[in-house]
Amino acid sequence: MKAKVYVNLKPGVLDPQGKAIHHSVELLGFNGISDIRQGKYFEVALDSSLNEAEAKEAVARMAREVLSNPIIEDYRVEIEA
Amino acid sequence: MKFGVIVFPGSNCDHDAYHVISKHVGQPVDFIWHRDTDLSSYDAVILPGGFSYGDYLRAGALARFSPVMTEVKKFAHSGRFVLGICNGFQILCEAGLLPGALIRNRNLHFICEHVYVRVATADTPFTSELPAGAVLSLPIAHAEGNYICDDVTFAELQRDNRIIFNYCDKDGNITEASNPNGSRGNIAGICSAGRNVLGLMPHPDRACEDLLGSSDGREVFSSLAATLAAVA
């Protein structure tokens, strides 16, 4: 089983990296892009000791307490069998 | 009185802090390895600048889980003095000992320059020897020094006079042009509700010798020493 954790800056928190990437992408010739926000992605490999619900709960706690800073970031957890 | 300087893997201003305490404050000071868990002999601890854990994940995020941090929390909650400088400030925020967070500078750059900061109040153990309104010349050296917090927290910090240092111009005016990194309200340093924990992004430890461009930082350490002497 694998957990995927997506961490993104909350809406409204300045993302200068995203802005710089947006600018570069436009220089490459891409049009029609209104915004780019940069986030983080984690893959967590899980052994078979947890069922899916337990795994989701455990990884959500990990995301809340370590992988994200709840003051500035939101997270989303997906479990993949 | 006895000072401790906590050394995380990747700390690089630990020797600066040690030097200031031993040479300019003239008090005993130890390095404390991040795996140590006995702070009982110390009156004040300093979390120094640097790149603890290589700034992996977020600046200060992993240092928060070092064994010594459990003791630093108890130390702070017991009312003893904790000073976080630069990466130390980031660690204190990640650890929840100070509110808010430090995010990437708005211009994306690592900024290394001398700035001016205005001391808002003498009402902390770290500024007791400084008049309110004093302007200090201190260096900053950071990529994530852009202080943010929600509206409720900001209002609380203002109401309780917990914003201790603001970026300003050389005359002490707190202006947008003198904000190097985008920090909310030009915040350069804040203290805890109990006023015994202070974090700031500028480096008073690197501003204690005229030869290095400024000795204004000495007042922060001498204030702390004076406070400790008065308590003792």
Coordinates of N, CA, C and O in Angstrom, one line a residue, chain B residues 5 16 20 58 67 78-79 85-86 105 127 180-181 200 232:
Chain B
V5 N 24.2 27.3 24.2 CA 24.0 27.5 22.8 C 23.7 26.1 22.2 O 24.5 25.2 22.2
D16 N 29.4 32.0 16.8 CA 29.2 33.5 17.0 C 28.5 33.8 18.3 O 28.9 34.7 19.1
V20 N 30.1 35.8 21.6 CA 29.5 37.0 22.2 C 29.3 36.8 23.7 O 29.6 37.7 24.5
R58 N 11.1 22.2 5.4 CA 10.9 23.6 5.6 C 12.0 24.1 6.6 O 12.4 23.3 7.4
P67 N 15.8 15.8 20.0 CA 15.5 15.5 21.4 C 15.6 16.7 22.3 O 14.7 16.8 23.2
S78 N 8.7 27.0 31.7 CA 9.0 27.3 33.1 C 9.4 28.8 33.3 O 9.8 29.2 34.4
G79 N 9.4 29.5 32.2 CA 9.7 31.0 32.3 C 11.1 31.4 32.1 O 11.5 32.5 32.1
I85 N 17.7 33.0 17.0 CA 18.2 34.0 16.0 C 18.1 33.3 14.6 O 18.7 32.2 14.5
C86 N 17.5 34.0 13.7 CA 17.4 33.5 12.3 C 16.9 32.1 12.2 O 15.7 31.9 12.4
N105 N 11.3 34.7 1.1 CA 11.4 36.2 0.9 C 10.6 36.5 -0.4 O 10.6 35.7 -1.3
T127 N 15.6 43.3 25.6 CA 15.7 44.7 25.2 C 15.7 45.7 26.4 O 15.5 46.9 26.2
P180 N 12.8 44.3 4.0 CA 13.6 43.6 3.0 C 13.0 42.4 2.4 O 13.4 42.0 1.3
N181 N 12.1 41.8 3.1 CA 11.7 40.4 2.8 C 10.1 40.2 2.6 O 9.7 39.1 2.2
L200 N 14.1 36.4 16.4 CA 14.3 37.5 15.4 C 15.1 37.0 14.2 O 16.0 36.1 14.4
A232 N 18.7 37.0 39.7 CA 19.6 36.2 40.6 C 19.7 36.7 42.0 O 19.5 37.8 42.3

